[in-house]
Short mmCIF file of C-alpha atoms in Angstrom, two decimals:
data_model
loop_
_atom_site.label_atom_id
_atom_site.label_comp_id
_atom_site.label_asym_id
_atom_site.label_seq_id
_atom_site.Cartn_x
_atom_site.Cartn_y
_atom_site.Cartn_z
CA MET A 14 103.97 81.83 52.04
CA ARG A 15 102.69 78.26 51.82
CA SER A 16 100.44 76.80 54.45
CA LYS A 17 99.34 73.33 55.40
CA THR A 18 96.83 71.76 57.74
CA MET A 19 98.05 69.61 60.60
CA GLU A 20 97.08 68.36 64.05
CA ILE A 21 98.85 70.09 66.90
CA SER A 22 98.64 70.21 70.68
CA GLY A 23 100.40 71.82 73.59
CA TRP A 24 103.06 69.91 75.53
CA GLY A 25 100.38 68.34 77.72
CA ARG A 26 98.90 66.65 74.59
CA TYR A 27 95.50 67.94 75.65
CA PRO A 28 93.58 69.31 73.86
CA ARG A 29 94.42 68.47 70.27
CA GLY A 30 93.23 70.42 67.28
CA VAL A 31 93.66 70.82 63.56
CA SER A 32 95.07 74.15 62.42
CA ARG A 33 96.36 75.81 59.30
CA VAL A 34 100.06 76.47 59.90
CA VAL A 35 102.56 78.72 58.14
CA ARG A 36 106.32 78.70 58.64
CA PRO A 37 108.24 81.87 57.71
CA GLU A 38 111.89 81.44 56.77
CA ARG A 39 112.89 85.08 57.13
CA MET A 40 111.94 87.88 59.50
CA LYS A 41 110.31 89.88 56.72
CA GLU A 42 107.88 86.99 56.17
CA ALA A 43 106.61 87.19 59.75
CA VAL A 44 103.58 89.33 59.00
CA PRO A 45 99.95 88.99 60.12
CA PRO A 46 97.38 87.72 57.60
CA ARG A 47 95.22 90.19 55.71
CA GLU A 48 92.17 88.30 56.89
CA GLY A 49 91.55 85.95 59.77
CA GLN A 50 93.47 85.43 62.99
CA VAL A 51 96.92 84.13 63.83
CA ILE A 52 99.00 83.14 66.84
CA ALA A 53 102.76 82.65 66.90
CA ARG A 54 104.14 79.29 68.11
CA GLY A 55 107.78 78.66 69.00
CA GLN A 56 108.58 75.15 70.24
CA GLY A 57 105.04 74.25 71.36
CA ARG A 58 106.10 73.91 75.00
CA SER A 59 103.19 75.75 76.57
CA TYR A 60 101.10 72.94 78.04
CA GLY A 61 97.58 73.85 77.00
CA GLN A 62 96.16 75.78 74.07
CA ALA A 63 98.06 79.07 74.21
CA ALA A 64 99.76 78.33 70.86
CA MET A 65 96.82 76.63 69.14
CA SER A 66 94.16 78.13 66.89
CA ALA A 67 91.44 75.97 65.41
CA ASP A 68 89.65 78.96 63.88
CA GLY A 69 92.69 80.81 62.61
CA SER A 70 96.24 80.06 61.62
CA VAL A 71 99.38 79.24 63.60
CA MET A 72 102.72 80.80 62.67
CA LEU A 73 105.65 78.49 63.44
CA THR A 74 108.67 80.65 64.32
CA GLU A 75 111.21 77.86 64.74
CA ARG A 76 113.23 78.88 61.69
CA LEU A 77 113.54 82.49 62.84
CA ASN A 78 116.43 81.51 65.10
CA ARG A 79 119.44 83.58 64.13
CA PHE A 80 121.69 85.40 66.59
CA LEU A 81 122.01 89.00 65.40
CA ASP A 82 124.48 90.61 67.77
CA PHE A 83 126.20 90.23 71.13
CA ASP A 84 127.67 93.02 73.20
CA ASP A 85 129.91 91.44 75.84
CA ARG A 86 130.27 94.58 77.94
CA PRO A 87 126.72 94.52 79.29
CA GLY A 88 126.20 90.93 78.07
CA VAL A 89 123.23 91.68 75.83
CA LEU A 90 122.29 89.18 73.13
CA ARG A 91 120.10 90.32 70.25
CA ALA A 92 118.40 87.35 68.59
CA GLU A 93 115.45 86.34 66.48
CA ALA A 94 112.54 85.26 68.62
CA GLY A 95 112.53 81.65 67.43
CA SER A 96 115.97 81.09 68.96
CA THR A 97 115.83 78.66 71.86
CA ILE A 98 117.35 78.63 75.33
CA ALA A 99 119.19 75.46 74.22
CA GLU A 100 120.82 77.36 71.36
CA VAL A 101 121.79 80.21 73.70
CA LEU A 102 123.36 77.75 76.15
CA GLU A 103 125.35 75.95 73.48
CA ALA A 104 126.72 79.18 72.02
CA PHE A 105 127.29 81.28 75.15
CA VAL A 106 128.06 79.02 78.12
CA PRO A 107 131.53 78.27 76.65
CA ARG A 108 132.00 82.06 76.47
CA GLY A 109 131.02 82.47 80.13
CA TRP A 110 127.41 83.63 79.85
CA PHE A 111 124.10 82.15 81.00
CA PRO A 112 120.43 83.26 80.78
CA ALA A 113 119.48 85.26 83.87
CA VAL A 114 116.20 83.34 84.03
CA THR A 115 115.47 79.93 82.60
CA PRO A 116 112.40 77.71 82.91
CA GLY A 117 112.61 73.97 83.59
CA THR A 118 113.19 73.10 79.95
CA LYS A 119 115.75 74.52 77.54
CA PHE A 120 113.60 73.62 74.53
CA VAL A 121 111.64 76.86 74.52
CA SER A 122 111.89 79.83 72.19
CA LEU A 123 112.92 83.25 73.44
CA GLY A 124 109.69 84.65 72.01
CA GLY A 125 107.70 82.12 74.02
CA CYS A 126 109.66 83.05 77.14
CA VAL A 127 108.59 86.68 76.68
CA ALA A 128 104.98 85.84 75.79
CA ALA A 129 104.55 83.66 78.91
CA ASP A 130 106.99 85.76 81.00
CA VAL A 131 108.49 82.54 82.27
CA HIS A 132 110.15 82.20 85.65
CA GLY A 133 112.88 80.00 87.04
CA LYS A 134 114.16 78.69 90.34
CA ASN A 135 115.50 82.17 91.11
CA HIS A 136 112.33 84.26 90.88
CA HIS A 137 112.63 85.17 94.56
CA ARG A 138 115.90 86.93 93.68
CA VAL A 139 115.73 88.22 90.11
CA GLY A 140 112.09 88.13 89.01
CA THR A 141 110.84 86.88 85.66
CA PHE A 142 112.35 86.54 82.19
CA GLY A 143 110.82 89.88 81.19
CA ASN A 144 112.87 91.68 83.83
CA HIS A 145 115.96 90.87 81.77
CA VAL A 146 114.69 91.88 78.34
CA GLU A 147 116.13 95.16 77.08
CA GLU A 148 113.98 95.48 73.98
CA ILE A 149 111.69 93.55 71.65
CA GLU A 150 110.50 94.04 68.10
CA LEU A 151 106.78 93.48 67.70
CA VAL A 152 104.85 93.17 64.42
CA LEU A 153 101.45 94.74 64.97
CA ALA A 154 98.14 93.89 63.31
CA ASP A 155 98.62 96.61 60.67
CA GLY A 156 102.05 95.21 59.75
CA GLN A 157 103.96 97.98 61.50
CA ARG A 158 107.15 96.84 63.24
CA LYS A 159 107.49 98.52 66.61
CA ARG A 160 110.41 98.57 69.04
CA CYS A 161 109.29 98.31 72.66
CA SER A 162 111.26 98.40 75.90
CA PRO A 163 110.78 99.35 79.55
CA GLN A 164 111.59 102.92 78.42
CA GLN A 165 110.10 103.11 74.91
CA GLU A 166 106.45 102.16 74.29
CA LYS A 167 106.58 100.78 77.81
CA GLU A 168 102.81 100.20 78.09
CA LEU A 169 102.86 97.95 75.03
CA PHE A 170 106.06 96.30 76.26
CA TRP A 171 104.53 95.28 79.61
CA ALA A 172 101.31 94.19 77.90
CA THR A 173 103.39 91.92 75.66
CA VAL A 174 105.55 90.51 78.47
CA GLY A 175 103.22 87.78 79.75
CA GLY A 176 100.58 88.72 77.16
CA MET A 177 100.48 85.20 75.67
CA GLY A 178 101.36 86.42 72.17
CA LEU A 179 98.10 88.34 71.78
CA THR A 180 99.46 91.86 71.16
CA GLY A 181 101.51 90.99 68.07
CA ILE A 182 104.23 88.75 66.64
CA ILE A 183 107.44 88.99 68.66
CA THR A 184 110.24 88.81 66.11
CA GLU A 185 113.37 90.04 67.87
CA ILE A 186 114.61 90.17 71.45
CA ALA A 187 117.51 91.89 73.20
CA LEU A 188 118.25 89.78 76.27
CA ARG A 189 120.67 90.41 79.12
CA LEU A 190 122.78 87.38 80.07
CA ILE A 191 124.71 86.92 83.31
CA PRO A 192 128.44 86.09 83.56
CA ILE A 193 129.45 82.67 84.90
CA GLU A 194 132.86 81.14 85.65
CA THR A 195 131.91 77.51 85.03
CA ALA A 196 129.24 75.31 83.44
CA SER A 197 128.62 73.63 86.81
CA VAL A 198 126.39 74.22 89.81
CA ILE A 199 127.17 73.63 93.48
CA ALA A 200 123.99 71.91 94.67
CA GLN A 201 122.76 70.79 98.07
CA HIS A 202 119.64 68.92 99.24
CA HIS A 203 117.71 69.29 102.48
CA PRO A 204 114.80 67.00 103.41
CA ALA A 205 111.70 68.53 105.01
CA ARG A 206 109.46 66.30 107.14
CA ASN A 207 106.12 67.92 106.32
CA LEU A 208 104.45 70.86 104.58
CA ASP A 209 105.16 73.42 107.32
CA GLU A 210 108.82 72.49 107.33
CA SER A 211 108.90 72.59 103.52
CA LEU A 212 107.68 76.19 103.54
CA GLU A 213 110.02 77.12 106.39
CA LEU A 214 113.05 75.83 104.52
CA LEU A 215 112.14 77.88 101.46
CA GLU A 216 111.87 80.99 103.63
CA LYS A 217 114.95 80.53 105.82
CA ARG A 218 117.86 82.79 105.00
CA GLU A 219 120.44 80.08 105.75
CA PHE A 220 118.90 77.76 103.14
CA ASP A 221 118.57 80.46 100.50
CA ASP A 222 120.75 80.32 97.38
CA GLU A 223 120.74 81.65 93.83
CA TYR A 224 118.30 78.89 92.89
CA THR A 225 115.88 77.02 95.16
CA VAL A 226 113.10 74.54 94.46
CA ALA A 227 111.41 71.77 96.45
CA TRP A 228 110.25 68.43 95.10
CA LEU A 229 107.18 67.44 97.14
CA ASP A 230 105.72 64.01 97.88
CA CYS A 231 102.02 64.66 97.31
CA LEU A 232 101.04 61.15 98.46
CA ALA A 233 102.69 61.17 101.90
CA ARG A 234 100.15 61.03 104.73
CA GLY A 235 99.93 61.62 108.48
CA GLU A 236 102.93 63.34 110.04
CA SER A 237 104.69 63.24 106.66
CA PHE A 238 101.95 65.15 104.83
CA GLY A 239 103.64 67.59 102.46
CA ARG A 240 107.17 66.30 102.98
CA SER A 241 109.71 67.41 100.41
CA VAL A 242 113.33 67.74 99.46
CA LEU A 243 114.61 71.29 99.08
CA MET A 244 117.16 71.53 96.29
CA ARG A 245 119.31 74.64 96.17
CA GLY A 246 122.32 75.68 94.16
CA HIS A 247 124.44 78.40 92.62
CA HIS A 248 126.74 78.72 89.64
CA ALA A 249 130.06 77.21 90.69
CA LYS A 250 133.12 79.38 90.79
CA ILE A 251 136.37 77.92 89.44
CA SER A 252 137.73 77.74 92.98
CA GLU A 253 134.82 75.46 93.97
CA LEU A 254 135.53 72.82 91.31
CA PRO A 255 137.89 69.86 91.69
CA ALA A 256 141.38 70.53 90.38
CA GLU A 257 141.03 67.86 87.70
CA VAL A 258 138.38 69.92 85.86
CA LYS A 259 140.42 71.41 83.01
CA LYS A 260 137.63 72.99 80.95
CA PRO A 261 135.26 74.58 83.47
CA LEU A 262 133.08 76.23 80.81
CA GLU A 263 132.75 73.22 78.55
CA TRP A 264 129.11 72.64 77.64
CA GLU A 265 128.31 69.07 76.72
CA SER A 266 124.65 68.56 76.01
CA ALA A 267 123.71 64.96 76.77
CA GLN A 268 121.65 63.14 74.19
CA PRO A 269 118.18 62.53 75.66
CA ARG A 270 116.83 59.02 75.97
CA ASN A 271 113.80 59.15 73.76
CA ILE A 272 110.45 57.69 74.84
CA PRO A 273 109.35 56.19 71.53
CA ALA A 274 105.61 55.81 72.13
CA SER A 275 102.78 56.69 74.49
CA PHE A 276 102.79 54.72 77.74
CA PRO A 277 99.70 52.70 78.72
CA GLY A 278 97.15 54.40 80.96
CA TRP A 279 97.94 52.28 84.03
CA PHE A 280 101.56 53.41 84.12
CA LEU A 281 101.03 56.37 86.45
CA LYS A 282 98.48 54.87 88.82
CA PRO A 283 98.65 56.21 92.43
CA TRP A 284 100.33 53.08 93.79
CA GLY A 285 103.12 53.41 91.24
CA VAL A 286 103.58 57.14 91.93
CA SER A 287 103.56 56.46 95.69
CA LEU A 288 106.31 53.86 95.35
CA PHE A 289 108.36 56.19 93.15
CA ASN A 290 107.90 59.06 95.62
CA ARG A 291 109.10 56.99 98.57
CA LEU A 292 112.20 55.82 96.76
CA TYR A 293 112.95 59.27 95.37
CA TYR A 294 112.48 61.00 98.74
CA PHE A 295 114.89 58.71 100.55
CA ALA A 296 117.41 58.72 97.70
CA GLN A 297 117.51 62.52 97.43
CA SER A 298 117.46 63.01 101.22
CA LYS A 299 120.75 61.16 101.51
CA LYS A 300 122.59 63.90 99.60
CA LYS A 301 123.47 65.90 102.70
CA GLY A 302 126.64 67.69 101.63
CA PRO A 303 127.23 70.08 98.71
CA PHE A 304 127.98 68.39 95.40
CA VAL A 305 128.91 69.44 91.88
CA SER A 306 126.19 69.11 89.27
CA SER A 307 126.18 70.03 85.61
CA CYS A 308 123.90 72.91 84.68
CA GLU A 309 121.98 70.50 82.47
CA LYS A 310 121.18 68.11 85.34
CA PHE A 311 120.35 70.89 87.77
CA PHE A 312 118.17 73.08 85.55
CA TYR A 313 116.71 70.65 82.98
CA PRO A 314 116.34 67.16 84.49
CA LEU A 315 113.29 66.26 82.41
CA ASP A 316 115.01 67.24 79.16
CA ARG A 317 117.11 64.12 79.58
CA LEU A 318 113.98 62.15 78.64
CA GLY A 319 113.00 62.97 75.07
CA ASN A 320 109.21 63.26 74.62
CA TRP A 321 108.64 62.71 78.34
CA ASN A 322 105.04 63.89 77.86
CA ARG A 323 104.36 60.44 76.38
CA LEU A 324 104.59 59.04 79.91
CA TYR A 325 101.01 60.25 80.35
CA GLY A 326 99.65 58.26 77.48
CA ARG A 327 97.70 59.26 74.41
CA ARG A 328 95.10 61.18 76.41
CA GLY A 329 97.73 63.52 77.81
CA PHE A 330 97.78 65.51 81.03
CA VAL A 331 97.13 68.90 82.55
CA GLN A 332 99.83 70.72 84.43
CA TYR A 333 98.20 72.80 87.13
CA GLN A 334 100.35 75.60 88.52
CA CYS A 335 99.09 78.13 91.02
CA VAL A 336 100.61 80.75 93.30
CA VAL A 337 99.24 81.61 96.73
CA PRO A 338 100.42 84.75 98.59
CA SER A 339 102.69 84.00 101.55
CA VAL A 340 100.21 85.24 104.13
CA HIS A 341 97.71 82.56 103.05
CA ALA A 342 100.13 79.95 101.72
CA ARG A 343 100.08 77.47 104.60
CA ARG A 344 96.31 77.18 104.69
CA GLY A 345 95.76 77.44 100.92
CA LEU A 346 98.38 74.91 99.91
CA ARG A 347 97.28 72.49 102.64
CA LEU A 348 93.68 72.66 101.36
CA ILE A 349 94.84 72.00 97.79
CA LEU A 350 96.91 68.98 98.83
CA GLU A 351 94.05 67.69 100.99
CA GLU A 352 91.67 67.99 98.03
CA LEU A 353 94.18 66.09 95.93
CA ALA A 354 94.36 63.34 98.56
CA ARG A 355 90.57 63.10 98.84
CA SER A 356 90.24 62.84 95.07
CA GLY A 357 92.49 59.77 95.00
CA ARG A 358 94.59 61.41 92.28
CA ALA A 359 98.36 61.34 92.12
CA SER A 360 100.67 63.96 90.66
CA PHE A 361 103.78 62.33 89.25
CA LEU A 362 105.69 65.59 89.55
CA THR A 363 104.86 68.04 92.36
CA VAL A 364 107.02 71.11 92.74
CA LEU A 365 107.02 73.90 95.31
CA LYS A 366 108.87 77.19 94.86
CA ARG A 367 109.00 80.61 96.46
CA PHE A 368 108.25 83.70 94.37
CA GLY A 369 109.51 87.20 94.99
CA ALA A 370 107.76 90.46 94.30
CA GLU A 371 105.20 90.79 91.50
CA GLY A 372 106.59 92.09 88.21
CA GLN A 373 105.32 94.73 85.80
CA GLY A 374 103.85 92.43 83.14
CA LEU A 375 100.12 93.10 83.19
CA LEU A 376 99.26 89.40 82.79
CA SER A 377 102.44 87.92 84.25
CA PHE A 378 101.77 84.94 86.47
CA PRO A 379 104.27 85.27 89.34
CA THR A 380 103.38 87.28 92.39
CA GLU A 381 104.83 87.22 95.90
CA GLY A 382 104.13 83.88 97.57
CA PHE A 383 104.55 80.17 97.00
CA THR A 384 103.84 78.34 93.76
CA LEU A 385 102.73 74.72 93.56
CA THR A 386 102.80 72.62 90.37
CA LEU A 387 100.89 69.38 89.81
CA ASP A 388 100.97 67.05 86.80
CA LEU A 389 97.60 65.33 86.47
CA PRO A 390 96.84 62.78 83.75
CA MET A 391 93.63 63.00 81.75
CA THR A 392 92.05 59.89 83.19
CA ASP A 393 88.36 60.70 83.72
CA SER A 394 85.60 63.28 83.29
CA GLY A 395 85.92 64.28 86.95
CA LEU A 396 89.29 65.97 86.45
CA PHE A 397 87.97 69.37 85.37
CA PRO A 398 85.39 69.68 88.20
CA PHE A 399 88.22 68.76 90.57
CA LEU A 400 90.43 71.49 89.08
CA ASP A 401 87.53 73.96 89.33
CA ARG A 402 87.51 73.22 93.07
CA LEU A 403 91.25 73.93 93.22
CA ASP A 404 90.61 77.21 91.37
CA GLU A 405 88.11 78.17 94.08
CA ILE A 406 90.68 77.53 96.82
CA VAL A 407 93.34 79.50 94.97
CA LEU A 408 90.96 82.40 94.38
CA GLU A 409 89.73 82.41 98.00
CA HIS A 410 93.33 82.78 99.13
CA GLY A 411 94.21 85.59 96.74
CA GLY A 412 96.17 83.52 94.24
CA ARG A 413 96.13 82.81 90.52
CA ILE A 414 96.93 80.07 88.05
CA TYR A 415 99.45 80.07 85.20
CA LEU A 416 97.91 80.58 81.74
CA ALA A 417 100.86 78.96 79.95
CA LYS A 418 100.09 75.71 81.76
CA ASP A 419 96.31 75.68 81.86
CA ALA A 420 93.76 74.34 79.37
CA ARG A 421 90.40 74.72 81.09
CA VAL A 422 90.05 77.62 83.53
CA LYS A 423 86.81 79.56 83.28
CA GLY A 424 86.81 83.13 81.99
CA GLU A 425 85.25 84.66 85.12
CA THR A 426 87.79 82.86 87.30
CA PHE A 427 90.66 84.13 85.16
CA ARG A 428 89.36 87.72 85.39
CA ALA A 429 89.08 87.51 89.16
CA MET A 430 92.64 86.20 89.42
CA TYR A 431 94.20 88.80 87.12
CA PRO A 432 93.11 92.26 88.33
CA ARG A 433 95.11 94.08 85.62
CA PHE A 434 93.29 92.33 82.78
CA ALA A 435 91.08 95.37 82.01
CA GLU A 436 94.20 97.54 81.74
CA TRP A 437 95.78 94.95 79.41
CA GLN A 438 92.61 94.73 77.32
CA LEU A 439 92.64 98.48 76.65
CA ILE A 440 96.19 98.23 75.26
CA LYS A 441 95.29 95.12 73.25
CA ALA A 442 92.32 96.93 71.72
CA ALA A 443 94.43 99.99 70.91
CA VAL A 444 96.94 97.99 68.83
CA ASP A 445 94.69 95.16 67.62
CA LEU A 446 91.13 96.40 67.35
CA SER A 447 90.24 93.71 64.80
CA ASN A 448 91.53 91.02 67.18
CA CYS A 449 93.95 89.70 64.59
CA PHE A 450 96.04 87.90 67.21
CA SER A 451 94.07 85.18 68.91
CA SER A 452 94.38 81.60 70.09
CA ASP A 453 92.18 78.84 71.45
CA LEU A 454 93.19 80.01 74.92
CA ALA A 455 92.16 83.59 74.12
CA ARG A 456 88.79 82.45 72.78
CA LEU A 457 88.23 80.23 75.82
CA LEU A 458 88.83 83.21 78.12
CA ALA A 459 87.29 85.90 75.84
CA MET A 460 90.54 87.86 75.86
CA GLY A 461 90.02 89.63 72.55
CA GLY A 462 87.84 92.48 71.39
CA ALA A 463 87.17 95.85 72.89
CA PRO A 464 86.65 95.98 76.66
CA THR A 465 83.06 96.16 77.88
#
């Protein structure tokens, strides 16, 4: 298989690195190298360096995207791991099926969804992506192809779900889909005046729905500190749509408006973000009654802007996502937002969600509590010390950060946040003693090698 050298980065465009990349065309070509290290890369949508490898090679799986089988009785799709959520939507929404869990972009591979054990707006109800995977095929370091599931090779399965691609190359996935009647969502917005009210709305039974998420104004001050707009919704039934809708399952993917080049550094200054936040808050707060939204608008609003990561300029950005257990959430999240205010930084996109119970993936990010996401541009050398301070707050309150988003957490902090790492490391060593599968993220956090 031919290889070439090219510069790559995560979706945050930080850091960048030069790697040797290979691109298999067929499943049989997806094999580990005889020497050196490799990491699989789907669509490159992890934000940091989880799918980068300056010292090894990167295997692009984008052409391993064939659907292999679909059983419509349980709704299980068997597909190659390079298949994307977008391809699943296009093929199966018109047939009345939808992924049980989807992240905020459809341009992700199914293999990447397993490796990061992604979550959606419905984690509080159905858990992570891995909860809906029936089986995977994994190519191990010795070339052996192994079938894993929650029943068969279950220790390896749960080490791979959320294992950041470090146990082997995921080549095939059997994924349960859920039945839907329409390609629309019944959505409703509810403004919250401050942080306490934002958390209360996410917890209240009467505001619960299949999907819930809150957009938060991180620059509001005084009595409005932590104000937000709760957005909730559920898949629309045919009876909930206007009578003029003749094709309720029609899936029309809108062409994104492409951002052709990197924006200048001043574009996302705090004053500009503050103005945007005010306008957005009042505009979204006005939507008091239920309304019909397309799935595309509800689940993937940023996908409507092609290359939206260019908004942050050539230097890129870091997406910081943490979860804080419910019992400490009010204090922990308030401290984080206060630190953000003191730093004079502005997050263009700030999202608050509620998580349900912790899953079985040994390194899966979600655990019971509230998760906060911040987008922070790479503007100065003080950003990483600032994020280290946020790490301290998260750790003090029993939380953790999301490896698929991060690009700078310290190894000792990561180990303190993920108590099942030692258990994961034993399984990793058992199937990959030579540490064949590695990435820049793994080297940063010393995730390879035998446990000490």
